[in-house]
Coordinates of C-alpha atoms in Angstrom, one line a residue:
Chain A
X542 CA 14.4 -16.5 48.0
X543 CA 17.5 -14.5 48.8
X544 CA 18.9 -15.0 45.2
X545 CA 15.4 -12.7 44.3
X546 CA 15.8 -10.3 47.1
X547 CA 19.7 -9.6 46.5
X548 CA 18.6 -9.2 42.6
X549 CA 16.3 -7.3 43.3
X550 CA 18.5 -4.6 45.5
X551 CA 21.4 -4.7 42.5
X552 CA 18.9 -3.3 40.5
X553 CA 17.4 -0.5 43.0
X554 CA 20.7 0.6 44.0
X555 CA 21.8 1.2 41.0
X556 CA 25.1 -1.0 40.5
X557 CA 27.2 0.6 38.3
X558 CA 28.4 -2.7 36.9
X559 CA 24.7 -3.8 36.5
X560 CA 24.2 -0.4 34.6
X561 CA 27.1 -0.4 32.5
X562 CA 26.1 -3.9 31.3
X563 CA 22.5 -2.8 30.9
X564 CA 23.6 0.4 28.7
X565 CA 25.9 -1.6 26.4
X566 CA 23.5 -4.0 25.8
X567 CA 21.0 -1.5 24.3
X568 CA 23.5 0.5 22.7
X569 CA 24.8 -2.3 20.5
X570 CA 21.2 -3.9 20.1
X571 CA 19.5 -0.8 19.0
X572 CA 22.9 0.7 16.9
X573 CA 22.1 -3.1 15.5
X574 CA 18.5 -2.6 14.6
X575 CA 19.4 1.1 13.2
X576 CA 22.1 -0.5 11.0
X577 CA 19.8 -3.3 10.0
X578 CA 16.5 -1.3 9.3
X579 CA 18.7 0.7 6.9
X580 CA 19.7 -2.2 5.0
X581 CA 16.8 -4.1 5.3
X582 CA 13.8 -1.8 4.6
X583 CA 14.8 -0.7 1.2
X584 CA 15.8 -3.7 0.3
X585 CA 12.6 -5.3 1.5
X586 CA 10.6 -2.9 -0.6
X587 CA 13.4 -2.8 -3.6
X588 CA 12.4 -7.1 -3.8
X589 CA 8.9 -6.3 -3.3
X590 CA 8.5 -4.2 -6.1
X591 CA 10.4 -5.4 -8.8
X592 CA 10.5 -8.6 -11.1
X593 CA 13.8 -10.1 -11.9
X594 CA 14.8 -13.5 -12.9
X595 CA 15.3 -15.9 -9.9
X596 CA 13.7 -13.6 -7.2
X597 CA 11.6 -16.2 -5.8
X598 CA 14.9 -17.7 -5.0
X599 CA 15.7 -14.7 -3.4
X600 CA 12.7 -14.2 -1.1
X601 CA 13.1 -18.0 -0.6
X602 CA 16.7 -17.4 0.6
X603 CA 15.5 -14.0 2.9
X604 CA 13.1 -16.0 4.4
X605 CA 15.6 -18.7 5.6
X606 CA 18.0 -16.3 6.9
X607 CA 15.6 -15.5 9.7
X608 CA 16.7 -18.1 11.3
X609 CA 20.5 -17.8 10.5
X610 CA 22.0 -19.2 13.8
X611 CA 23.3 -16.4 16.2
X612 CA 27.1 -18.7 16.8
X613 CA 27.2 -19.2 13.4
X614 CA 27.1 -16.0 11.9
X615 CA 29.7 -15.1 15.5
X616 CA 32.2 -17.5 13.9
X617 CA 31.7 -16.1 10.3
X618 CA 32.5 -12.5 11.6
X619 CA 35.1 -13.6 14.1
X620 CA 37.3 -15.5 10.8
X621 CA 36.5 -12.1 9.5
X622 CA 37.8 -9.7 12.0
X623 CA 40.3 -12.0 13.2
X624 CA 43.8 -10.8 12.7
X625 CA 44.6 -13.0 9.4
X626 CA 40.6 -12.6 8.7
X627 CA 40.2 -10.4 5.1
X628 CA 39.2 -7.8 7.9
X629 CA 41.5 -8.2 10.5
X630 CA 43.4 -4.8 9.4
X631 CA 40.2 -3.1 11.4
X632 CA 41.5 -4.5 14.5
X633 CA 38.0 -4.3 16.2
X634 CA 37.7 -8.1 17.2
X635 CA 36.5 -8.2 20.9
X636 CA 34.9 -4.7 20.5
X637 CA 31.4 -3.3 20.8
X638 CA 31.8 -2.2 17.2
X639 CA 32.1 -6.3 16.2
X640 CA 29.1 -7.0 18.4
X641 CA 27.2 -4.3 16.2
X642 CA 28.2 -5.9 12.9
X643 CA 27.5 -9.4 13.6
X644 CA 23.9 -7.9 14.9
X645 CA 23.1 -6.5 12.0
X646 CA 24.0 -9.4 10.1
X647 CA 21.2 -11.2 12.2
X648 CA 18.5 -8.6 12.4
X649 CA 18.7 -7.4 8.7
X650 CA 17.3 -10.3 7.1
X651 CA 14.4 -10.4 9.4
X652 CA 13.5 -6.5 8.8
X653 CA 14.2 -7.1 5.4
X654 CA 11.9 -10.1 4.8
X655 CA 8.9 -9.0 6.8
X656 CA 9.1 -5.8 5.0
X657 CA 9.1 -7.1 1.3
X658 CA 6.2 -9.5 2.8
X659 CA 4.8 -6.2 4.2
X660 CA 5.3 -4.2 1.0
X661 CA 4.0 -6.7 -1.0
X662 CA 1.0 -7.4 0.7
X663 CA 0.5 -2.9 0.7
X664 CA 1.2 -3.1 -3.1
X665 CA -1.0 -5.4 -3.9
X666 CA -4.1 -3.2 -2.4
X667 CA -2.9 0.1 -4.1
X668 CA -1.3 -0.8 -7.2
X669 CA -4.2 0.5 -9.1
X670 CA -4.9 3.4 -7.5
X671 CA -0.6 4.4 -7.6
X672 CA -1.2 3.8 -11.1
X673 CA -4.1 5.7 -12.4
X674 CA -2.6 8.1 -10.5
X675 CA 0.4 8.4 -12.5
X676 CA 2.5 7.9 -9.4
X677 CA 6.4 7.5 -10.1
X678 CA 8.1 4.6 -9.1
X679 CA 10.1 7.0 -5.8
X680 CA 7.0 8.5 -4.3
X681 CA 5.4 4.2 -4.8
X682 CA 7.9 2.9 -2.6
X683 CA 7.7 6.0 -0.3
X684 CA 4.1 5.7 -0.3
X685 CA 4.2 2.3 0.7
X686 CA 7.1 2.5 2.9
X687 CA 5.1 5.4 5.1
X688 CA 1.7 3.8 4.5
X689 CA 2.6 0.5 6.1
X690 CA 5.1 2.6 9.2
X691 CA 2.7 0.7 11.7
X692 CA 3.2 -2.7 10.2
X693 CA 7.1 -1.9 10.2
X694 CA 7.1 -0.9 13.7
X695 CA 6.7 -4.4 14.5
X696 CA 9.2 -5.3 12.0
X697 CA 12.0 -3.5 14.3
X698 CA 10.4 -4.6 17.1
X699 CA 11.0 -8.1 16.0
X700 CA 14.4 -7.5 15.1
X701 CA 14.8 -6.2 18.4
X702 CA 14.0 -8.6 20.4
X703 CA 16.2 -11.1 18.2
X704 CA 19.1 -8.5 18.8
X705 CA 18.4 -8.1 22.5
X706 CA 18.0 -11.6 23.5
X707 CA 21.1 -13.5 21.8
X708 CA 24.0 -14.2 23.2
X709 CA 25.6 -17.0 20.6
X710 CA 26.7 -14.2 18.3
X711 CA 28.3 -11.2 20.8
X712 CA 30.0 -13.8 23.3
X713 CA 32.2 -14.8 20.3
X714 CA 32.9 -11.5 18.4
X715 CA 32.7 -9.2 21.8
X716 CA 34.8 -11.9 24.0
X717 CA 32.4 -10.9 26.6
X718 CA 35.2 -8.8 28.2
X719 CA 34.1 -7.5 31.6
X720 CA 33.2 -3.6 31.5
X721 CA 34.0 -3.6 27.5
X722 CA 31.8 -6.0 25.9
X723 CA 29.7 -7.6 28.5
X724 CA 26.4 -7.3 27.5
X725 CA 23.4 -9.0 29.3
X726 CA 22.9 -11.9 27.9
X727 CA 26.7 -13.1 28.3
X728 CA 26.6 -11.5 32.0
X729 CA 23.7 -13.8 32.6
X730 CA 25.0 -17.0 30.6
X731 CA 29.0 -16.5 32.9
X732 CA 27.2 -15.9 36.2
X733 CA 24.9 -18.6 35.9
X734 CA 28.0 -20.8 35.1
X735 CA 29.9 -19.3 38.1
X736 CA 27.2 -19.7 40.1
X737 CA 26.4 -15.8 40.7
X738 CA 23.0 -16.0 40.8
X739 CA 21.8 -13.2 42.2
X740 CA 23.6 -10.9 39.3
X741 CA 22.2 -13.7 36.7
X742 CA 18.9 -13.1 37.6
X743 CA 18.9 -9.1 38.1
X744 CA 20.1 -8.8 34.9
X745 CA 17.5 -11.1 33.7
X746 CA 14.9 -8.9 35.1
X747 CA 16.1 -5.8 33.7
X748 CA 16.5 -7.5 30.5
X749 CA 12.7 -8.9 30.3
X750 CA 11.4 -5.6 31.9
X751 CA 13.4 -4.0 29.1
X752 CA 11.9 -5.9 26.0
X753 CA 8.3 -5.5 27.5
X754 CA 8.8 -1.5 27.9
X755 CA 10.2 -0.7 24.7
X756 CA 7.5 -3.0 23.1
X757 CA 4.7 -1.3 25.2
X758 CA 6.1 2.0 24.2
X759 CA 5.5 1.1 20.6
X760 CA 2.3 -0.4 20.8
X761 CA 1.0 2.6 22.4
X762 CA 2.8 4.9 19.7
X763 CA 1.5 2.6 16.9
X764 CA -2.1 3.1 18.7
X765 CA -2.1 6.8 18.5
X766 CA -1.0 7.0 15.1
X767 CA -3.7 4.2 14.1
X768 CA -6.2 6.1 15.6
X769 CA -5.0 9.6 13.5
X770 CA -4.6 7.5 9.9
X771 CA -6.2 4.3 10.2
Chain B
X191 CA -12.9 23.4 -10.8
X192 CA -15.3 25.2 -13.4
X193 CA -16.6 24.6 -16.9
X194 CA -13.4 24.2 -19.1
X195 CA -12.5 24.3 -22.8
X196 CA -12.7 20.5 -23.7
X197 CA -9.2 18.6 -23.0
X198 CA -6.9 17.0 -25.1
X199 CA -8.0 13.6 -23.6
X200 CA -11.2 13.4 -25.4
X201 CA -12.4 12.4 -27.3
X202 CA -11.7 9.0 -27.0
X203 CA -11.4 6.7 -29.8
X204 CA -11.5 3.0 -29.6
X205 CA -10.3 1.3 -32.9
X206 CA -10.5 -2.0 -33.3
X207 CA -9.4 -3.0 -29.9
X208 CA -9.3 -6.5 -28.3
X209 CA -7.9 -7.4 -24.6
X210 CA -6.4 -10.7 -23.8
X211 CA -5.7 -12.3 -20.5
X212 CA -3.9 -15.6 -21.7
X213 CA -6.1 -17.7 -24.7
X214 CA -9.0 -15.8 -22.8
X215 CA -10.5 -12.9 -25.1
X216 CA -11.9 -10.2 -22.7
X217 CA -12.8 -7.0 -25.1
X218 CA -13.3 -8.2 -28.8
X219 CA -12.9 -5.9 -31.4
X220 CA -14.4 -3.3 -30.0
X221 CA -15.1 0.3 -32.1
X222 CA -16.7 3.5 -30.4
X223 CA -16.3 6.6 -29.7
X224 CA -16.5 8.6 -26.0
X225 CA -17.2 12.0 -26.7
X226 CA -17.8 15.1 -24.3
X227 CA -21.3 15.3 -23.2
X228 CA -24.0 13.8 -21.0
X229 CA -22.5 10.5 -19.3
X230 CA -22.4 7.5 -21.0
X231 CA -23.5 4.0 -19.3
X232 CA -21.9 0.3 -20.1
X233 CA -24.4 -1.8 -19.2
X234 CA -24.4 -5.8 -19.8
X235 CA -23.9 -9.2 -17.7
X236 CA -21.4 -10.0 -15.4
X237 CA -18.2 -10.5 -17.0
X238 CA -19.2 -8.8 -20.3
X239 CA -16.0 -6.7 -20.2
X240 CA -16.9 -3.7 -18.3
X241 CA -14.6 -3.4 -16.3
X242 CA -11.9 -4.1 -18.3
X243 CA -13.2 -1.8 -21.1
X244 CA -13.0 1.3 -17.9
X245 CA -9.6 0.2 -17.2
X246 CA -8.6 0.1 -21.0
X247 CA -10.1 3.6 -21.8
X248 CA -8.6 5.0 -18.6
X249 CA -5.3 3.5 -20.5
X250 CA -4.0 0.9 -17.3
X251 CA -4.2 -2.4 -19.8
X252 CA -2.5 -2.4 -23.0
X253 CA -4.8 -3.6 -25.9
X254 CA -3.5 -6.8 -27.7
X255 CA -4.9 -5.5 -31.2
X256 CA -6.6 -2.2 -32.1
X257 CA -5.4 1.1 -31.3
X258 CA -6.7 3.5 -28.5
X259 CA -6.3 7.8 -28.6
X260 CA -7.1 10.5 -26.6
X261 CA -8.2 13.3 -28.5
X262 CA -6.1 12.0 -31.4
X263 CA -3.2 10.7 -29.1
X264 CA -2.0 7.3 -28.7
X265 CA 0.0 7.2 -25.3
X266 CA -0.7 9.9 -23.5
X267 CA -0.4 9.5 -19.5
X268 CA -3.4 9.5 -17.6
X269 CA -3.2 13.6 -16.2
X270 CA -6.7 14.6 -17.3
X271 CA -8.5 11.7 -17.0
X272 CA -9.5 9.3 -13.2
X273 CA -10.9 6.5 -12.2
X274 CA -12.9 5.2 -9.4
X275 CA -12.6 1.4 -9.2
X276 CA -15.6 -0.6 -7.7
X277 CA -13.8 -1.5 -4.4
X278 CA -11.6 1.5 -4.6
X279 CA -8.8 1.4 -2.0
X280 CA -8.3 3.7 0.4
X281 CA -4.6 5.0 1.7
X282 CA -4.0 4.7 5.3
X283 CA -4.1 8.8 6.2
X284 CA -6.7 10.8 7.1
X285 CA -9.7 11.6 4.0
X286 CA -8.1 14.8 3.5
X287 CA -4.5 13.4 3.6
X288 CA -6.2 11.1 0.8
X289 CA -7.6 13.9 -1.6
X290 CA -4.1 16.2 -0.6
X291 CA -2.2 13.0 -1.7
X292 CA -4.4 13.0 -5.1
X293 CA -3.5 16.8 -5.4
X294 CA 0.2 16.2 -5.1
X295 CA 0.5 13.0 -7.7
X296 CA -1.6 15.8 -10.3
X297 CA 0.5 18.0 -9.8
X298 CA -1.4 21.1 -8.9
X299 CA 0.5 23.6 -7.4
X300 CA 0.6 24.1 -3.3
X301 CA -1.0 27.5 -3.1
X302 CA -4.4 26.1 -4.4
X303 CA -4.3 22.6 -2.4
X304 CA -6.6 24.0 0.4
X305 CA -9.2 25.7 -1.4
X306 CA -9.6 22.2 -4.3
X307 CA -9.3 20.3 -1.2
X308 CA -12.5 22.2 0.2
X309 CA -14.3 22.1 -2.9
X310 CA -14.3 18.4 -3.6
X311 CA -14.7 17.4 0.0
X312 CA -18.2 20.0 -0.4
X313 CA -19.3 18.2 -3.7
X314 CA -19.7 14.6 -2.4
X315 CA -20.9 15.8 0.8
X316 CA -17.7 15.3 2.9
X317 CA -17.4 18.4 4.3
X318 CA -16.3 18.0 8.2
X319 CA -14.9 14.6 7.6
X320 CA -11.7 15.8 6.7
X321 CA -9.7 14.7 9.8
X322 CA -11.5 10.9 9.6
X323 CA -9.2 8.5 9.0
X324 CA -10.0 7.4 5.8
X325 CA -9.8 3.0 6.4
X326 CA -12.5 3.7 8.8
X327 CA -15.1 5.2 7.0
X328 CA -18.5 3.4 6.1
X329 CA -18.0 2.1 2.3
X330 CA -20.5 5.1 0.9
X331 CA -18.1 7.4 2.5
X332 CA -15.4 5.3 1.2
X333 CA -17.3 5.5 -1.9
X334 CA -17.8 9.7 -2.1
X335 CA -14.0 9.7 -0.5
X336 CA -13.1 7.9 -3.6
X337 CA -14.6 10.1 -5.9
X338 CA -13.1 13.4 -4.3
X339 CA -9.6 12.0 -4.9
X340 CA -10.1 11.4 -8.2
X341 CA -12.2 14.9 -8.6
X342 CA -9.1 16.8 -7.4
X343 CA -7.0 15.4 -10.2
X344 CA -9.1 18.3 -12.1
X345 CA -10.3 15.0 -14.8
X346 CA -12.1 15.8 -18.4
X347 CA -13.1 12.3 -18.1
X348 CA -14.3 10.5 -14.8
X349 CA -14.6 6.8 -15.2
X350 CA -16.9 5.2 -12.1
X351 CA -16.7 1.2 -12.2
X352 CA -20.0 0.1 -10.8
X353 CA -19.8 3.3 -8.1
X354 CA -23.3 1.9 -6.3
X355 CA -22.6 -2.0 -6.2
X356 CA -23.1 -2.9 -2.5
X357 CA -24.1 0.2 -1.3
X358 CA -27.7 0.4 0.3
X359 CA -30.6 2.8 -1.4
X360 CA -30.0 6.2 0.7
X361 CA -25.7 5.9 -0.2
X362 CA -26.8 4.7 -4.0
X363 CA -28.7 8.3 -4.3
X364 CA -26.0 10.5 -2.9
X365 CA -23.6 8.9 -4.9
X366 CA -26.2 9.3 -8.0
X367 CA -26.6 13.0 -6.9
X368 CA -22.8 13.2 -7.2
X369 CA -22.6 11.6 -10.7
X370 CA -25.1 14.3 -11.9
X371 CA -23.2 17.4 -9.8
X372 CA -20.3 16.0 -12.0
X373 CA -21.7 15.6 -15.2
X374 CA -22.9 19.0 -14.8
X375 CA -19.6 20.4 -14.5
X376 CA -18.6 19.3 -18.2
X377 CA -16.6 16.3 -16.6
X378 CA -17.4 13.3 -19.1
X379 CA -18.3 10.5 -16.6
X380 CA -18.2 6.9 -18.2
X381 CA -19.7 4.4 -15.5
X382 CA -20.8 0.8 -15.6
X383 CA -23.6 -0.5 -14.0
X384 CA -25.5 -3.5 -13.5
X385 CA -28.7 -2.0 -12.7
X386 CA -31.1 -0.8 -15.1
X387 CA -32.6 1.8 -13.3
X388 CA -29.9 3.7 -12.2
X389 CA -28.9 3.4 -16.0
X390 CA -31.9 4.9 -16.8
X391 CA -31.4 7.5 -14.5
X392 CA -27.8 9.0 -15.3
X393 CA -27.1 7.6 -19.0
X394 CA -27.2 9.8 -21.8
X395 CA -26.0 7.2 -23.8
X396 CA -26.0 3.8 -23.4
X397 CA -23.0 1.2 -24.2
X398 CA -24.5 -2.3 -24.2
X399 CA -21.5 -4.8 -23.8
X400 CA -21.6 -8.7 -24.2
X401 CA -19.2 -11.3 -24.0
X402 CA -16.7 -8.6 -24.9
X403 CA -18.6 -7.3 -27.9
X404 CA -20.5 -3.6 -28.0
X405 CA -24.1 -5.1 -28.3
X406 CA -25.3 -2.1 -29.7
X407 CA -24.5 2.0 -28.6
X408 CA -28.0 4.1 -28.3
X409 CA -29.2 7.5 -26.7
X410 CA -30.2 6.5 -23.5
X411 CA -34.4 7.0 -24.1
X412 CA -33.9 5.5 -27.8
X413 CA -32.4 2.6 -25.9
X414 CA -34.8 1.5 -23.6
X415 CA -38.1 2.9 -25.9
X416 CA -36.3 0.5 -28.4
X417 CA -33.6 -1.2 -28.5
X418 CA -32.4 -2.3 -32.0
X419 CA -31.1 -5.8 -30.9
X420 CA -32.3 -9.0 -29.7
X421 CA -30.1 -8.8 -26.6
X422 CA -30.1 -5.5 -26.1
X423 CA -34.2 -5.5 -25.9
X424 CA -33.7 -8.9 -23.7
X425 CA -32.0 -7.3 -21.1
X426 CA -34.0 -4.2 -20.7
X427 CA -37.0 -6.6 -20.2
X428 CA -35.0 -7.8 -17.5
X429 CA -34.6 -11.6 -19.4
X430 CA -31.0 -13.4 -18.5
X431 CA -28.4 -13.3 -21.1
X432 CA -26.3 -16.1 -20.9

């Protein structure tokens, strides 16, 4: 098909348009998943390993948010951002920097409900062997937080892939503003529209071959540390 | 880890003490006395409370009446004293990571990490598994792991809960060996057992438990020459009691 072959020379050429859609992409994705994992992880663990009144309500809540939709939380950060939004003095709407934040809002719940599932699941097995050991409760959630690293690879592999693969959330807050804040996913979703195919599907490609490679890398990295720990 | 002047955690005084899990009464009013010496067995039924009565004496559940010391302490956290729990779980590192993790929660200071670490590896017969990760070991050498890490706490008192349940004869005498290398050491080991003969084998005294009740407490060769109760001389001739 010559929409395949034309993709496929975009991508071994090295279009600079290609490549600067490709590298923004990952930047915001993975700033996204750092963000996320920093807010989700200890809070994960923090609801994991502590009893308070109404926390079922709580992981009940996490849980759900998993599947916050990706426009939905794009329109809550666009009224946000937006110029008489309770943010709009950042002036960052149609930036990168707003792509990142409604990202995180999407991942963070899924790191941070796999990882109090996670955590939970870790505590349950060493409880009493933390507590005859007269472990304090900062070296517990480190201990568990390091003891299940494997486990939370997958966690922020997961989140990820939910960062990498929408498109409802950036095309709103990034305005999918060519050379600024096009990132794959919108390139693919506008040329398919205009009826660019062979850009569409290059993109789509790299953005497939993308996922699979970082997730390979992983599982070859969670592998090798298995192997040393167990 | 040598011979050592006896600790402040023992002995250990029971006084009185019940445990409760809901309306359920698990230890009832029990009374005794673990002193340092020659290891003492709990033997009895199936849920006759040994297990709980380890976890109580190693001070993890709270009695509901009765009070508890440690040589003539009430509260005192568990720094001389371990536990090896019948399916004890292993942390996902290495078996030496495991024992170097023990050393850190104790406390004991950096400089003598490698040389403890050595020594209790050597004294249940780990010596070259060091680098094995630990989730991946057979369960006797789960088992001997198990007791290493709570050896390099540097414990007066060593409770085993049922250390031999599931393990096949050849594992159930190395761990046996271990118990006595232990004992020899002047490390109070309190273990339960279901099985008579390895009671007979290790005990130097005997805790007969039942329905949550201390049955009767004997020297191990008064015990099973005779026993002063009806239960107690039941279950030594191997009789079920219900």
């Amino acid at each position: 098909m010559p929409e395949d072959v034309s993709a496929l020379h975009l991508i071994l050429t090295g279009d600079p348009a290609l490549l600067a859609i490709v590298r923004l992409s990952l930047i915001v994705s993975l700033s996204a998943v750092i963000l996320a994992a920093l807010i989700g992880v200890p809070f994960g663990a923090l609801v994991a390993l502590t009893r308070f009144p109404g926390r079922e309500g709580v992981v009940v809540v996490l849980n759900a948010l998993m599947g916050l939709p990706p426009v939905v939380v794009g329109l809550l950060v666009y009224l946000s951002l937006s110029r008489s939004g309770p943010l709009g003095s950042w002036g960052i709407l149609f930036t990168p920097q707003a792509m990142v934040i409604a990202q995180t809002i999407l991942v963070a719940p899924i790191i941070a409900a796999l990882t109090r599932q996670t955590i939970e699941d870790l505590w349950a097995e060493y409880r009493d062997e933390l507590t005859a050991m007269n472990v304090g409760p900062i070296v517990r959630v480190a201990t568990l937080i390091w003891d299940a690293r494997f486990s939370l690879v997958t966690t922020l592999l997961a989140g990820f892939g939910r960062a990498a693969a929408e498109v409802g959330a950036v095309i709103i807050v990034g305005g999918n503003i060519d050379g600024f804040t096009r990132t794959m996913t919108t390139a693919i979703a506008l040329e398919t529209s205009k009826g660019d195919l062979p850009l569409a599907i290059g993109l789509g490609m790299v953005l497939i071959a993308i996922v699979v490679a970082i997730n390979a890398l992983a599982w070859t990295a969670r592998r090798a540390g298995e192997r040393m720990a167990g | 880890m040598s011979m050592r002047a006896p600790s402040t955690d023992l002995p250990i005084s029971f006084e009185d003490v019940s445990v409760t899990a809901g309306a359920v009464t698990i230890l009832d009013r029990i009374s005794l006395n673990l002193a340092a010496g020659s290891p003492t067995v709990l033997i009895g039924p199936n849920g006759s409370g040994k297990t709980t009565f380890l976890r109580t004496a190693m001070g993890l559940i709270a009695p509901a009446r009765g009070r508890i010391t440690w040589g003539g302490q009430e509260n005192t956290p568990p720094v001389r004293r371990a536990i090896v729990f019948q399916r004890p779980a292993m942390l996902r590192r290495s078996a030496a990571g495991n024992v170097r993790y023990a050393l850190k929660a104790a406390k004991i200071p950096r400089a003598e990490h490698a040389a403890r670490l050595a020594e209790v590896l050597a004294l249940v017969g780990l010596e070259g598994f060091g680098e094995r990760a630990a989730r991946r070991m057979s369960g006797g050498e789960q088992q001997r792991l198990a007791l290493a890490r709570a050896l390099a706490r540097d414990p007066a008192v060593l409770f085993l809960d049922e250390p031999t349940a599931s393990l096949d004869p050849a594992a159930t005498k190395s761990i046996e060996d271990v118990v006595r290398a232990i004992a020899s050491r002047g490390i109070k080991v309190v273990m339960s057992t279901h099985d008579l003969g390895e009671a007979r084998r290790l005990a130097g005294d005997i805790v007969l438990l039942h329905r949550g009740r201390v049955i009767e407490t004997a020297p191990a060769t008064a015990f099973f020459i005779s026993p002063r109760t009806e239960e107690a001389r039941k279950f030594t001739a191997g009789e079920l009691l219900i």
